[in-house]
PDB file of C-alpha atoms in Angstrom:
ATOM      1  CA  UNK Z   1     -42.160-118.863 143.663  1.00 94.00           C
ATOM      2  CA  UNK Z   2     -41.575-121.226 145.698  1.00 97.00           C
ATOM      3  CA  UNK Z   3     -42.878-124.610 145.429  1.00 97.00           C
ATOM      4  CA  UNK Z   4     -44.006-127.685 147.341  1.00 96.00           C
ATOM      5  CA  UNK Z   5     -44.341-131.022 145.380  1.00 95.00           C
ATOM      6  CA  UNK Z   6     -46.092-134.088 146.661  1.00 94.00           C
ATOM      7  CA  UNK Z   7     -47.608-137.470 146.108  1.00 96.00           C
ATOM      8  CA  UNK Z   8     -45.420-139.890 144.490  1.00 93.00           C
ATOM      9  CA  UNK Z   9     -44.840-143.451 145.586  1.00 97.00           C
ATOM     10  CA  UNK Z  10     -44.681-146.635 144.921  1.00 97.00           C
ATOM     11  CA  UNK Z  11     -47.003-148.661 141.988  1.00 98.00           C
ATOM     12  CA  UNK Z  12     -47.859-151.609 140.079  1.00 98.00           C
ATOM     13  CA  UNK Z  13     -47.767-151.048 136.490  1.00 98.00           C
ATOM     14  CA  UNK Z  14     -51.521-149.864 135.368  1.00 98.00           C
ATOM     15  CA  UNK Z  15     -51.748-148.719 138.712  1.00 98.00           C
ATOM     16  CA  UNK Z  16     -52.434-144.053 139.398  1.00 98.00           C
ATOM     17  CA  UNK Z  17     -50.467-141.863 141.070  1.00 98.00           C
ATOM     18  CA  UNK Z  18     -51.212-137.932 141.420  1.00 98.00           C
ATOM     19  CA  UNK Z  19     -49.188-135.710 141.850  1.00 98.00           C
ATOM     20  CA  UNK Z  20     -49.410-131.911 143.850  1.00 97.00           C
ATOM     21  CA  UNK Z  21     -47.602-129.313 143.323  1.00 97.00           C
ATOM     22  CA  UNK Z  22     -48.669-125.926 145.216  1.00 97.00           C
ATOM     23  CA  UNK Z  23     -47.305-122.483 144.726  1.00 96.00           C
ATOM     24  CA  UNK Z  24     -46.697-119.056 146.965  1.00 96.00           C
ATOM     25  CA  UNK Z  25     -47.613-116.940 144.689  1.00 93.00           C
ATOM     26  CA  UNK Z  26     -49.106-116.762 142.061  1.00 93.00           C
ATOM     27  CA  UNK Z  27     -47.388-117.689 137.629  1.00 93.00           C
ATOM     28  CA  UNK Z  28     -47.725-117.577 135.222  1.00 93.00           C
ATOM     29  CA  UNK Z  29     -47.464-121.403 133.981  1.00 95.00           C
ATOM     30  CA  UNK Z  30     -46.287-124.656 135.985  1.00 96.00           C
ATOM     31  CA  UNK Z  31     -45.382-127.771 134.564  1.00 97.00           C
ATOM     32  CA  UNK Z  32     -44.370-131.044 135.567  1.00 98.00           C
ATOM     33  CA  UNK Z  33     -40.613-132.483 134.373  1.00 98.00           C
ATOM     34  CA  UNK Z  34     -39.029-135.282 134.962  1.00 98.00           C
ATOM     35  CA  UNK Z  35     -35.224-137.589 135.595  1.00 98.00           C
ATOM     36  CA  UNK Z  36     -35.412-141.122 135.165  1.00 98.00           C
ATOM     37  CA  UNK Z  37     -31.469-142.623 136.974  1.00 96.00           C
ATOM     38  CA  UNK Z  38     -28.923-141.733 133.587  1.00 96.00           C
ATOM     39  CA  UNK Z  39     -30.833-139.407 131.481  1.00 97.00           C
ATOM     40  CA  UNK Z  40     -31.937-136.475 130.967  1.00 97.00           C
ATOM     41  CA  UNK Z  41     -34.516-134.784 132.589  1.00 98.00           C
ATOM     42  CA  UNK Z  42     -37.286-134.401 130.043  1.00 98.00           C
ATOM     43  CA  UNK Z  43     -41.015-132.284 130.321  1.00 98.00           C
ATOM     44  CA  UNK Z  44     -43.696-134.605 131.182  1.00 98.00           C
ATOM     45  CA  UNK Z  45     -47.227-132.064 131.637  1.00 98.00           C
ATOM     46  CA  UNK Z  46     -47.160-128.088 131.412  1.00 97.00           C
ATOM     47  CA  UNK Z  47     -50.365-125.825 131.364  1.00 96.00           C
ATOM     48  CA  UNK Z  48     -50.782-122.049 131.614  1.00 93.00           C
ATOM     49  CA  UNK Z  49     -52.639-120.116 133.926  1.00 87.00           C
ATOM     50  CA  UNK Z  50     -54.609-118.924 131.136  1.00 84.00           C
ATOM     51  CA  UNK Z  51     -55.457-121.960 129.525  1.00 84.00           C
ATOM     52  CA  UNK Z  52     -53.830-124.777 127.247  1.00 93.00           C
ATOM     53  CA  UNK Z  53     -51.967-127.358 128.217  1.00 96.00           C
ATOM     54  CA  UNK Z  54     -49.441-129.321 126.475  1.00 97.00           C
ATOM     55  CA  UNK Z  55     -47.859-133.616 126.900  1.00 97.00           C
ATOM     56  CA  UNK Z  56     -45.226-135.643 126.051  1.00 97.00           C
ATOM     57  CA  UNK Z  57     -45.510-137.636 123.236  1.00 97.00           C
ATOM     58  CA  UNK Z  58     -45.318-140.550 125.545  1.00 97.00           C
ATOM     59  CA  UNK Z  59     -48.042-139.752 128.313  1.00 98.00           C
ATOM     60  CA  UNK Z  60     -50.474-138.157 125.987  1.00 98.00           C
ATOM     61  CA  UNK Z  61     -53.814-140.175 127.263  1.00 97.00           C
ATOM     62  CA  UNK Z  62     -52.843-141.862 130.580  1.00 98.00           C
ATOM     63  CA  UNK Z  63     -51.587-138.606 132.439  1.00 98.00           C
ATOM     64  CA  UNK Z  64     -53.530-135.237 132.938  1.00 98.00           C
ATOM     65  CA  UNK Z  65     -52.760-131.935 133.754  1.00 98.00           C
ATOM     66  CA  UNK Z  66     -54.418-129.901 135.653  1.00 96.00           C
ATOM     67  CA  UNK Z  67     -54.359-125.723 137.934  1.00 93.00           C
ATOM     68  CA  UNK Z  68     -56.361-124.774 140.614  1.00 91.00           C
ATOM     69  CA  UNK Z  69     -55.802-121.010 139.954  1.00 84.00           C
ATOM     70  CA  UNK Z  70     -57.209-119.697 143.351  1.00 86.00           C
ATOM     71  CA  UNK Z  71     -54.635-122.459 144.991  1.00 86.00           C
ATOM     72  CA  UNK Z  72     -52.112-121.631 143.060  1.00 91.00           C
ATOM     73  CA  UNK Z  73     -51.537-125.122 142.918  1.00 95.00           C
ATOM     74  CA  UNK Z  74     -51.122-127.810 140.010  1.00 97.00           C
ATOM     75  CA  UNK Z  75     -51.648-131.980 139.626  1.00 97.00           C
ATOM     76  CA  UNK Z  76     -50.389-134.040 137.604  1.00 98.00           C
ATOM     77  CA  UNK Z  77     -53.085-137.086 137.725  1.00 98.00           C
ATOM     78  CA  UNK Z  78     -51.241-140.039 136.263  1.00 98.00           C
ATOM     79  CA  UNK Z  79     -53.337-143.897 134.419  1.00 98.00           C
ATOM     80  CA  UNK Z  80     -52.303-146.649 133.515  1.00 98.00           C
ATOM     81  CA  UNK Z  81     -48.257-146.110 134.355  1.00 98.00           C
ATOM     82  CA  UNK Z  82     -45.866-148.449 132.749  1.00 98.00           C
ATOM     83  CA  UNK Z  83     -42.013-149.116 134.529  1.00 98.00           C
ATOM     84  CA  UNK Z  84     -40.678-146.530 132.265  1.00 97.00           C
ATOM     85  CA  UNK Z  85     -42.309-143.393 133.423  1.00 98.00           C
ATOM     86  CA  UNK Z  86     -40.060-144.111 137.106  1.00 98.00           C
ATOM     87  CA  UNK Z  87     -39.009-141.593 137.811  1.00 98.00           C
ATOM     88  CA  UNK Z  88     -38.114-138.248 139.964  1.00 98.00           C
ATOM     89  CA  UNK Z  89     -41.033-135.957 138.991  1.00 98.00           C
ATOM     90  CA  UNK Z  90     -39.773-132.316 139.578  1.00 98.00           C
ATOM     91  CA  UNK Z  91     -42.771-129.499 139.427  1.00 98.00           C
ATOM     92  CA  UNK Z  92     -41.727-126.100 138.003  1.00 98.00           C
ATOM     93  CA  UNK Z  93     -42.484-122.570 137.889  1.00 97.00           C
ATOM     94  CA  UNK Z  94     -43.187-119.549 135.389  1.00 96.00           C
ATOM     95  CA  UNK Z  95     -43.306-116.571 137.108  1.00 92.00           C
ATOM     96  CA  UNK Z  96     -46.315-114.382 136.737  1.00 89.00           C
ATOM     97  CA  UNK Z  97     -46.450-111.391 133.936  1.00 84.00           C
ATOM     98  CA  UNK Z  98     -44.742-113.569 131.778  1.00 84.00           C
ATOM     99  CA  UNK Z  99     -47.526-114.644 130.209  1.00 80.00           C
ATOM    100  CA  UNK Z 100     -46.369-114.674 125.870  1.00 83.00           C
ATOM    101  CA  UNK Z 101     -45.566-117.571 125.517  1.00 86.00           C
ATOM    102  CA  UNK Z 102     -46.296-120.503 123.140  1.00 89.00           C
ATOM    103  CA  UNK Z 103     -47.304-124.217 124.348  1.00 90.00           C
ATOM    104  CA  UNK Z 104     -44.035-125.915 122.761  1.00 91.00           C
ATOM    105  CA  UNK Z 105     -41.722-123.603 124.754  1.00 94.00           C
ATOM    106  CA  UNK Z 106     -42.994-124.663 128.052  1.00 95.00           C
ATOM    107  CA  UNK Z 107     -41.795-127.998 127.434  1.00 96.00           C
ATOM    108  CA  UNK Z 108     -38.423-126.072 127.833  1.00 96.00           C
ATOM    109  CA  UNK Z 109     -36.535-125.812 131.096  1.00 97.00           C
ATOM    110  CA  UNK Z 110     -35.435-122.580 130.420  1.00 96.00           C
ATOM    111  CA  UNK Z 111     -39.313-121.563 130.622  1.00 96.00           C
ATOM    112  CA  UNK Z 112     -39.488-121.752 134.315  1.00 97.00           C
ATOM    113  CA  UNK Z 113     -37.830-119.897 137.188  1.00 96.00           C
ATOM    114  CA  UNK Z 114     -38.801-122.171 140.521  1.00 97.00           C
ATOM    115  CA  UNK Z 115     -38.613-125.795 140.561  1.00 97.00           C
ATOM    116  CA  UNK Z 116     -39.821-128.266 143.130  1.00 96.00           C
ATOM    117  CA  UNK Z 117     -37.617-130.456 145.347  1.00 92.00           C
ATOM    118  CA  UNK Z 118     -39.009-133.069 143.413  1.00 93.00           C
ATOM    119  CA  UNK Z 119     -41.067-136.093 144.538  1.00 96.00           C
ATOM    120  CA  UNK Z 120     -39.908-140.145 143.492  1.00 97.00           C
ATOM    121  CA  UNK Z 121     -42.517-142.575 141.706  1.00 98.00           C
ATOM    122  CA  UNK Z 122     -41.564-146.119 141.063  1.00 98.00           C
ATOM    123  CA  UNK Z 123     -43.749-148.307 138.874  1.00 98.00           C
ATOM    124  CA  UNK Z 124     -43.031-151.989 139.433  1.00 98.00           C
ATOM    125  CA  UNK Z 125     -43.428-154.379 135.971  1.00 94.00           C
TER     126      UNK Z 125
END
């Protein structure tokens, strides 16, 4: 599966951005990860196609992940952005048919076989 992410940009603290990721085929789950300069990649949010979402504690209440099954797409609405949200955001997808996974496991990078090219989000203070 190929992934195409878009929607990154520059925003002031407190602002909003919406990231989009389109998959070329069906998937069983999709997620957003991010990597800030000098830090390891971390999970931001994930959604299973059969239902269920999981978020990093740092974004709960501010970010919302949503899926469009018909379009094989996932979106990340980011509100109340903070400078510490500055990072490259990566879209990830888990192969179709691999539905047997609990939500907490969707925070692990190894749960995904496909990765997008990354989109930069910069939040100024």
